[in-house]
mmCIF file of C-alpha atoms in Angstrom:
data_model
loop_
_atom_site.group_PDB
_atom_site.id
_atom_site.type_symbol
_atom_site.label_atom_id
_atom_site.label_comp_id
_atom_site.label_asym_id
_atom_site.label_seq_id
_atom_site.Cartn_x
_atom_site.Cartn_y
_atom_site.Cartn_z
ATOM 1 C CA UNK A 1 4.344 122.464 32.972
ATOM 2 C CA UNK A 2 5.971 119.582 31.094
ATOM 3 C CA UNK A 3 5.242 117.424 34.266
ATOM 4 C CA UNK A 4 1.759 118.512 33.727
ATOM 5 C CA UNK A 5 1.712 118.058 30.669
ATOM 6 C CA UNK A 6 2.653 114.013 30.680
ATOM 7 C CA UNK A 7 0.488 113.518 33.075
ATOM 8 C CA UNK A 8 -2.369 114.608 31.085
ATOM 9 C CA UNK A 9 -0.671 112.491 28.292
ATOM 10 C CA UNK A 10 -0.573 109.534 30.513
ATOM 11 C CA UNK A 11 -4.254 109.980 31.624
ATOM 12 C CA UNK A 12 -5.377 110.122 28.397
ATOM 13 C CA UNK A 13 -3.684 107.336 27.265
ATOM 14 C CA UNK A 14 -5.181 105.330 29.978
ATOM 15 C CA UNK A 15 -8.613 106.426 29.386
ATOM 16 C CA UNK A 16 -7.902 105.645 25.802
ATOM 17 C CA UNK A 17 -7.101 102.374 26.758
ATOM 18 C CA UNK A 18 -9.938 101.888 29.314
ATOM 19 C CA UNK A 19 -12.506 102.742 26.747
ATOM 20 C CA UNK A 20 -10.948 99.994 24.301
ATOM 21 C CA UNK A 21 -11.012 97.620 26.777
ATOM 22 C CA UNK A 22 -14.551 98.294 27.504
ATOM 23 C CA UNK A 23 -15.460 97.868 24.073
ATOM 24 C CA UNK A 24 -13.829 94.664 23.681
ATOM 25 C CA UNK A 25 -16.063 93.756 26.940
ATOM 26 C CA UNK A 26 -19.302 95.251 25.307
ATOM 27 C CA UNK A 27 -18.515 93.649 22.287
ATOM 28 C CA UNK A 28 -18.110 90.065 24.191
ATOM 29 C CA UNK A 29 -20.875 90.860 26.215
ATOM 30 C CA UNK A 30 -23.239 91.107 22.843
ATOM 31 C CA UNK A 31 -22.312 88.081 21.309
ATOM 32 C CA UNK A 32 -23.049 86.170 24.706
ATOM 33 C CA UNK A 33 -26.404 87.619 24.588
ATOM 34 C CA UNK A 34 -27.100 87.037 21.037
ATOM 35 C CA UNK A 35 -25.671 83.315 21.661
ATOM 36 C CA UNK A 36 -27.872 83.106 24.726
ATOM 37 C CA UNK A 37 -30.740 83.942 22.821
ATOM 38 C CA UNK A 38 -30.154 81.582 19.925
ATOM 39 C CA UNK A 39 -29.582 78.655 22.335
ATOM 40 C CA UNK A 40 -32.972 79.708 24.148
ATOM 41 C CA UNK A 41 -34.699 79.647 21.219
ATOM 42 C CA UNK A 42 -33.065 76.635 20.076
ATOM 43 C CA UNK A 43 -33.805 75.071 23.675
ATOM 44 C CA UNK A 44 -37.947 76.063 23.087
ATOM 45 C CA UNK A 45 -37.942 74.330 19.596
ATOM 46 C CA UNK A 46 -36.313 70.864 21.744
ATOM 47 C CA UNK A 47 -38.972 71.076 24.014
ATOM 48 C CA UNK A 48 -41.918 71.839 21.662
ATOM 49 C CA UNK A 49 -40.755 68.611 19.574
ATOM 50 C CA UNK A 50 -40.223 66.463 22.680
ATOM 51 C CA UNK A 51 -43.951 67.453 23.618
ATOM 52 C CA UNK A 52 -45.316 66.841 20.194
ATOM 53 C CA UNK A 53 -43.555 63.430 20.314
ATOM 54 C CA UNK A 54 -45.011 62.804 23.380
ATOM 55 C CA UNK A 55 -48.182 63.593 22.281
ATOM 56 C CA UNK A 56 -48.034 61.553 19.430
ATOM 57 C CA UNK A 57 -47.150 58.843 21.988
ATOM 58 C CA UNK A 58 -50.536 58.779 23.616
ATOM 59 C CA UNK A 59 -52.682 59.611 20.563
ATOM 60 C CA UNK A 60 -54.151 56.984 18.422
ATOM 61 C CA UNK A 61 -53.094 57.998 14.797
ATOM 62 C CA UNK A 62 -56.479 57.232 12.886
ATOM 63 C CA UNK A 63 -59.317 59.133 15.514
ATOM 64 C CA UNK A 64 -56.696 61.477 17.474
ATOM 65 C CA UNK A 65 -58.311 60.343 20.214
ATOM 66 C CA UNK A 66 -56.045 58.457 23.258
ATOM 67 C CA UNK A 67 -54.700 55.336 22.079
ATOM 68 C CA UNK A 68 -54.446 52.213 24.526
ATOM 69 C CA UNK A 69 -51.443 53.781 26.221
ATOM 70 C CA UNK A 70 -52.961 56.405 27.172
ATOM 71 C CA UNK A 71 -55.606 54.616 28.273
ATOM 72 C CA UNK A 72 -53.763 52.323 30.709
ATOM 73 C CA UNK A 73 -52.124 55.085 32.301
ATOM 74 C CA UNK A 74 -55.104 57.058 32.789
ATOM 75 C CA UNK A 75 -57.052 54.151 33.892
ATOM 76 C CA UNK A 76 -54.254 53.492 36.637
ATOM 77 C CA UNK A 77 -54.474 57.183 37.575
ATOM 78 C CA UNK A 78 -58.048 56.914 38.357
ATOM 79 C CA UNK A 79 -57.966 53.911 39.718
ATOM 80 C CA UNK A 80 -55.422 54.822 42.774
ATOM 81 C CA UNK A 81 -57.315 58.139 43.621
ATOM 82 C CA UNK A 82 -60.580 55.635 44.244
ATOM 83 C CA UNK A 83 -58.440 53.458 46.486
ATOM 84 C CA UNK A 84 -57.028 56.939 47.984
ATOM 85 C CA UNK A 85 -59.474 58.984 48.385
ATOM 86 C CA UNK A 86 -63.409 56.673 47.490
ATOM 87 C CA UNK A 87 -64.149 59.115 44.790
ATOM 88 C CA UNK A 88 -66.529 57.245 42.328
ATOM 89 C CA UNK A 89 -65.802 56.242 38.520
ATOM 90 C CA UNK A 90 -67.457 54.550 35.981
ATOM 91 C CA UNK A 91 -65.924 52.673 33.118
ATOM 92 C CA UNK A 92 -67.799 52.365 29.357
ATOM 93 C CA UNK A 93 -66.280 50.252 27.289
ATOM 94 C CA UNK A 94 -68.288 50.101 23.851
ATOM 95 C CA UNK A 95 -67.515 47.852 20.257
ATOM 96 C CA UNK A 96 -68.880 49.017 16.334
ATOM 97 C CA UNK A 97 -71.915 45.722 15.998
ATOM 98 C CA UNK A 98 -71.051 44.224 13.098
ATOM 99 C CA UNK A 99 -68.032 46.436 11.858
ATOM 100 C CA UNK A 100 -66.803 43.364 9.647
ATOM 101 C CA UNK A 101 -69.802 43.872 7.353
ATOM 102 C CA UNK A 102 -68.787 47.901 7.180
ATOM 103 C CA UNK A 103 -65.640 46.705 5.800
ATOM 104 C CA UNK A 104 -66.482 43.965 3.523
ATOM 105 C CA UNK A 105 -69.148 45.493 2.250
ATOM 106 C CA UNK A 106 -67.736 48.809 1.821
ATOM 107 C CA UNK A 107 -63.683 48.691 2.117
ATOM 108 C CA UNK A 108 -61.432 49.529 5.491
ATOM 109 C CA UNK A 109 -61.687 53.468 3.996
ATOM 110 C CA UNK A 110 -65.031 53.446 4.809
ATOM 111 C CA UNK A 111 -64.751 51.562 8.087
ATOM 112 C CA UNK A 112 -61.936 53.752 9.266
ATOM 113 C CA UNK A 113 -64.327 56.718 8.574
ATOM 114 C CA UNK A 114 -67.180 54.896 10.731
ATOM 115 C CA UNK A 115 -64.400 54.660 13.669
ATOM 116 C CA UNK A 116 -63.441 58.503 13.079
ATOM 117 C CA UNK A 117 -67.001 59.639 13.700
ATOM 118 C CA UNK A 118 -67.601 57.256 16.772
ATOM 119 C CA UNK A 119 -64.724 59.488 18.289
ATOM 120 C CA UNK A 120 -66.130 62.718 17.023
ATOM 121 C CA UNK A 121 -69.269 61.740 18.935
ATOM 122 C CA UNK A 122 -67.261 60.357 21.966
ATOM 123 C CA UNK A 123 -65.485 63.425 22.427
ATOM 124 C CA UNK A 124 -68.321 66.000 21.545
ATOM 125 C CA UNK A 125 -70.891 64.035 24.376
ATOM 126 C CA UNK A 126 -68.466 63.877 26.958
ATOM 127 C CA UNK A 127 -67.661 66.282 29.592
ATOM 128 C CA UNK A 128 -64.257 67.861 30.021
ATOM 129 C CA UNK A 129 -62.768 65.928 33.016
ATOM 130 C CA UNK A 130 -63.946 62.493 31.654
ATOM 131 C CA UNK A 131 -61.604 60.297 29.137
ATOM 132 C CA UNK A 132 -62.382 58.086 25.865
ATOM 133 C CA UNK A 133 -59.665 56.354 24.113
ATOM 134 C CA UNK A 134 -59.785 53.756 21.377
ATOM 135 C CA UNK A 135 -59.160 50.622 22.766
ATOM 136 C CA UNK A 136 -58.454 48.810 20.253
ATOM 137 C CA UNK A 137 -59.979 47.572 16.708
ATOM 138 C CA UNK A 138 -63.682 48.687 16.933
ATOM 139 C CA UNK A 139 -63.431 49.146 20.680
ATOM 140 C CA UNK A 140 -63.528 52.132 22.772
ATOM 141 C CA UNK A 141 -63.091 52.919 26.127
ATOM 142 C CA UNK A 142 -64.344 55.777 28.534
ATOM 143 C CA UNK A 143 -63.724 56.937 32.084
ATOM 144 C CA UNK A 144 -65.985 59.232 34.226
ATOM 145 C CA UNK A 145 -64.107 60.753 37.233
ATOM 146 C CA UNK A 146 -66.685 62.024 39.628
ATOM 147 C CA UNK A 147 -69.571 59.440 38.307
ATOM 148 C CA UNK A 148 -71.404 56.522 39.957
ATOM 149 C CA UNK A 149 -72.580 53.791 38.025
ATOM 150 C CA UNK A 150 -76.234 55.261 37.526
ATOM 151 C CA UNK A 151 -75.088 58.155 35.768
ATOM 152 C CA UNK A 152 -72.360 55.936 33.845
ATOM 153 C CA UNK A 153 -75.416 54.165 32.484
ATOM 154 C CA UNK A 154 -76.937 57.575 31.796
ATOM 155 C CA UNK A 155 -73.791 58.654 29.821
ATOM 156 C CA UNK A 156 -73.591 55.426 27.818
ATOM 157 C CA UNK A 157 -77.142 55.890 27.013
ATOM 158 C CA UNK A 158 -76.580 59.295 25.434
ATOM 159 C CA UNK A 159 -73.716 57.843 23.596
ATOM 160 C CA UNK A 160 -75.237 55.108 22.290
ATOM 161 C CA UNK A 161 -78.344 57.407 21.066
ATOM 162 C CA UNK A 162 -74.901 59.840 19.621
ATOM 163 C CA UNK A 163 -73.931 56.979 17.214
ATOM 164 C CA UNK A 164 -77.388 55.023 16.314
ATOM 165 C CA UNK A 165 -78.796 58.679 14.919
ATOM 166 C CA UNK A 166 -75.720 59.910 13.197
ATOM 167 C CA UNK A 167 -76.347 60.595 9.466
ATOM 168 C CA UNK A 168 -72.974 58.213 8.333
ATOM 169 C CA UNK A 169 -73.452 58.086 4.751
ATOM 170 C CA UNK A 170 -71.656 55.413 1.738
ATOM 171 C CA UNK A 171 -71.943 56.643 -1.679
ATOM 172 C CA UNK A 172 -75.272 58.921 -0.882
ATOM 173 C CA UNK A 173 -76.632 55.790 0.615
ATOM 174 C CA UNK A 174 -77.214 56.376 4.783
ATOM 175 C CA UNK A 175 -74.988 53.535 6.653
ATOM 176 C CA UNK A 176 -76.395 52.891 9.879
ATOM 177 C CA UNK A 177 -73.863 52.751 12.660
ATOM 178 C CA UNK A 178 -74.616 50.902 16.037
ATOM 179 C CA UNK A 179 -72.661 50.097 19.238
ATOM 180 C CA UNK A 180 -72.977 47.813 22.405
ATOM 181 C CA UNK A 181 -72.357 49.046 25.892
ATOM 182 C CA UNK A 182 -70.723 47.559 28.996
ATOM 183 C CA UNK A 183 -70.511 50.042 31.927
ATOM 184 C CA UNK A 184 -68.821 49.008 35.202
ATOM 185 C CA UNK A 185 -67.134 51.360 38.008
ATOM 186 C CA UNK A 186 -64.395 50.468 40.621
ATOM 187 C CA UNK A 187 -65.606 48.824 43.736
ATOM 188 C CA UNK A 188 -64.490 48.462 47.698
ATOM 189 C CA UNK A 189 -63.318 44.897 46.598
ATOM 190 C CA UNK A 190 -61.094 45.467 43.721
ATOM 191 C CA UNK A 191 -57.790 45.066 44.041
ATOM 192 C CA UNK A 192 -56.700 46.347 40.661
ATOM 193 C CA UNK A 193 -58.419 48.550 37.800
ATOM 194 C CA UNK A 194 -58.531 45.838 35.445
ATOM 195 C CA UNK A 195 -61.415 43.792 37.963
ATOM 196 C CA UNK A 196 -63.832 46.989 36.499
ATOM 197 C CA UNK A 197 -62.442 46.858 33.104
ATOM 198 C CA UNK A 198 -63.236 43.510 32.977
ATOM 199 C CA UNK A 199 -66.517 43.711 34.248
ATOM 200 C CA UNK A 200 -67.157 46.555 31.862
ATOM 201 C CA UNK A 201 -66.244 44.370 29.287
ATOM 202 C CA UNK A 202 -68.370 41.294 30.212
ATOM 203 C CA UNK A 203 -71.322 43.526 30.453
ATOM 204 C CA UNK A 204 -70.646 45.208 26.749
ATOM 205 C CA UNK A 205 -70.967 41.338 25.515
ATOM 206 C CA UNK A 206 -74.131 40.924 27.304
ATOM 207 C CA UNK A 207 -75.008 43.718 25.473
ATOM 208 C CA UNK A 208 -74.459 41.957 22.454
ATOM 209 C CA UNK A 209 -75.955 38.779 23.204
ATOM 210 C CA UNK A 210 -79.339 40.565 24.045
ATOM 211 C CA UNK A 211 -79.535 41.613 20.415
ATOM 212 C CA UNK A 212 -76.824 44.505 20.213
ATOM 213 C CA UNK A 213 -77.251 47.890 19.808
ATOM 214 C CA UNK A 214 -77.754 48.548 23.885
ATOM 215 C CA UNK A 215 -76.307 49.009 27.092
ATOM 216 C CA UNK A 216 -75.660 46.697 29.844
ATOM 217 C CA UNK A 217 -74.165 47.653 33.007
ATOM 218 C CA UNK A 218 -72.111 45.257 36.064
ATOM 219 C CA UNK A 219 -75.682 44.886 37.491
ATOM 220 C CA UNK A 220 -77.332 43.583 34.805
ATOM 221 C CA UNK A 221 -74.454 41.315 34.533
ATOM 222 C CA UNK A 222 -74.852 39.959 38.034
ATOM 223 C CA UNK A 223 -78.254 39.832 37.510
ATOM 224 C CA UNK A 224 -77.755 37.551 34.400
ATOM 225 C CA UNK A 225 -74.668 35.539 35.835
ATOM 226 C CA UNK A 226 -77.013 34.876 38.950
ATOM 227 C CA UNK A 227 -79.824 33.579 36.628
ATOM 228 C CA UNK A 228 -77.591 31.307 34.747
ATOM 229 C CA UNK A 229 -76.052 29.487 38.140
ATOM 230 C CA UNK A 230 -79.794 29.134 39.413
ATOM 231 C CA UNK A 231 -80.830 27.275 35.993
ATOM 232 C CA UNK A 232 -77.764 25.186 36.130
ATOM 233 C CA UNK A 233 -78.125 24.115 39.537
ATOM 234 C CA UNK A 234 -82.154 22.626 38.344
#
């Protein structure tokens, strides 16, 4: 009986042990998991500032629309899936006519609220997949994945219709707001994205030497390039 007896003392000592020891575990084990958690959490709050950085990056401050950076990355995106696979795009690159008056005349408040609604209407007449970015100053620039340069012209059209019949108003007083057009799109020949961009670009000043207010596209610009050499050469 007495051996019986320490055994059962010696088992339940043991188990009385065990269980603290399991405790202690249990007790470890929670304040991992509550540690794990907090670092988680704290891991989630890294990334979602790292993203809004990024995003602030790539978005230009006044019209949170894409800045220029974003712009020449997207443009370089677009441009090597042409050159991979031949799928069309057409460039718009537009500029405010006469934004120096807006600002003399009515201060760089009012101007920077002319450049806000050009980017309302940019982004509200554009589809989904396409792209508009301020360029810079009173410029803006647009890309249409999936578009030839017909429909670019088409787009720029409804665009340019957007801004000449918004109500913009100064002190009660209706401000009209015009743009010029240049719309280009990447060709066979191009060797980089800036050959369309800068056709674009040279087409939106057409544009503005025809009296502003307009679109132009490369063809027109050929067209007028052409006329010029054939007058020079009389």
């Amino acid at each position: 009986e007495i051996k019986e007896v320490r055994e059962v003392r010696d088992m339940a000592a043991w188990l009385q042990k065990t269980i603290s020891e399991v405790e202690k575990v249990n007790n470890v084990s929670c304040g991992l998991e509550d540690k794990l958690k907090e670092t988680g959490q704290r891991l989630n709050e890294i990334v979602d500032s790292l993203t809004k950085v990024e995003v602030m990056a790539y978005t230009d401050e006044l019209t949170q629309i894409a800045n220029r950076r974003a712009w020449d990355s997207r443009l370089k995106l677009e441009f090597n899936r042409f050159v991979r696979y031949g799928r069309p795009c057409a460039l718009i690159m537009l500029d405010l006519d006469d934004f120096k008056n807006i600002n003399d005349a009515h201060g760089h408040k009012v101007g920077d609220q002319a450049l806000k609604e050009v980017a309302r209407i940019l982004s509200q007449n554009l589809r989904v997949v396409d792209f508009a970015a301020r360029y810079g100053g009173e410029e803006f620039a647009c890309l249409l994945p999936e578009t030839r340069l017909e429909h670019g012209v088409s787009a720029a059209e409804k665009l340019r219709k957007g801004i000449a019949d918004t109500e913009f108003t100064v002190k009660g007083r209706n401000t009209p707001i015009t743009a010029s057009f240049g719309v280009s799109s990447f060709l066979k020949g191009d060797v980089e994205a800036d050959a369309a961009l800068q056709r674009s670009d040279r087409a939106m000043y057409l544009a503005k030497s025809k009296g502003k207010n307009q679109v132009r596209s490369e063809k027109d610009l050929r067209a007028a390039e052409k006329s010029m050499a054939e007058k020079e050469l009389k």
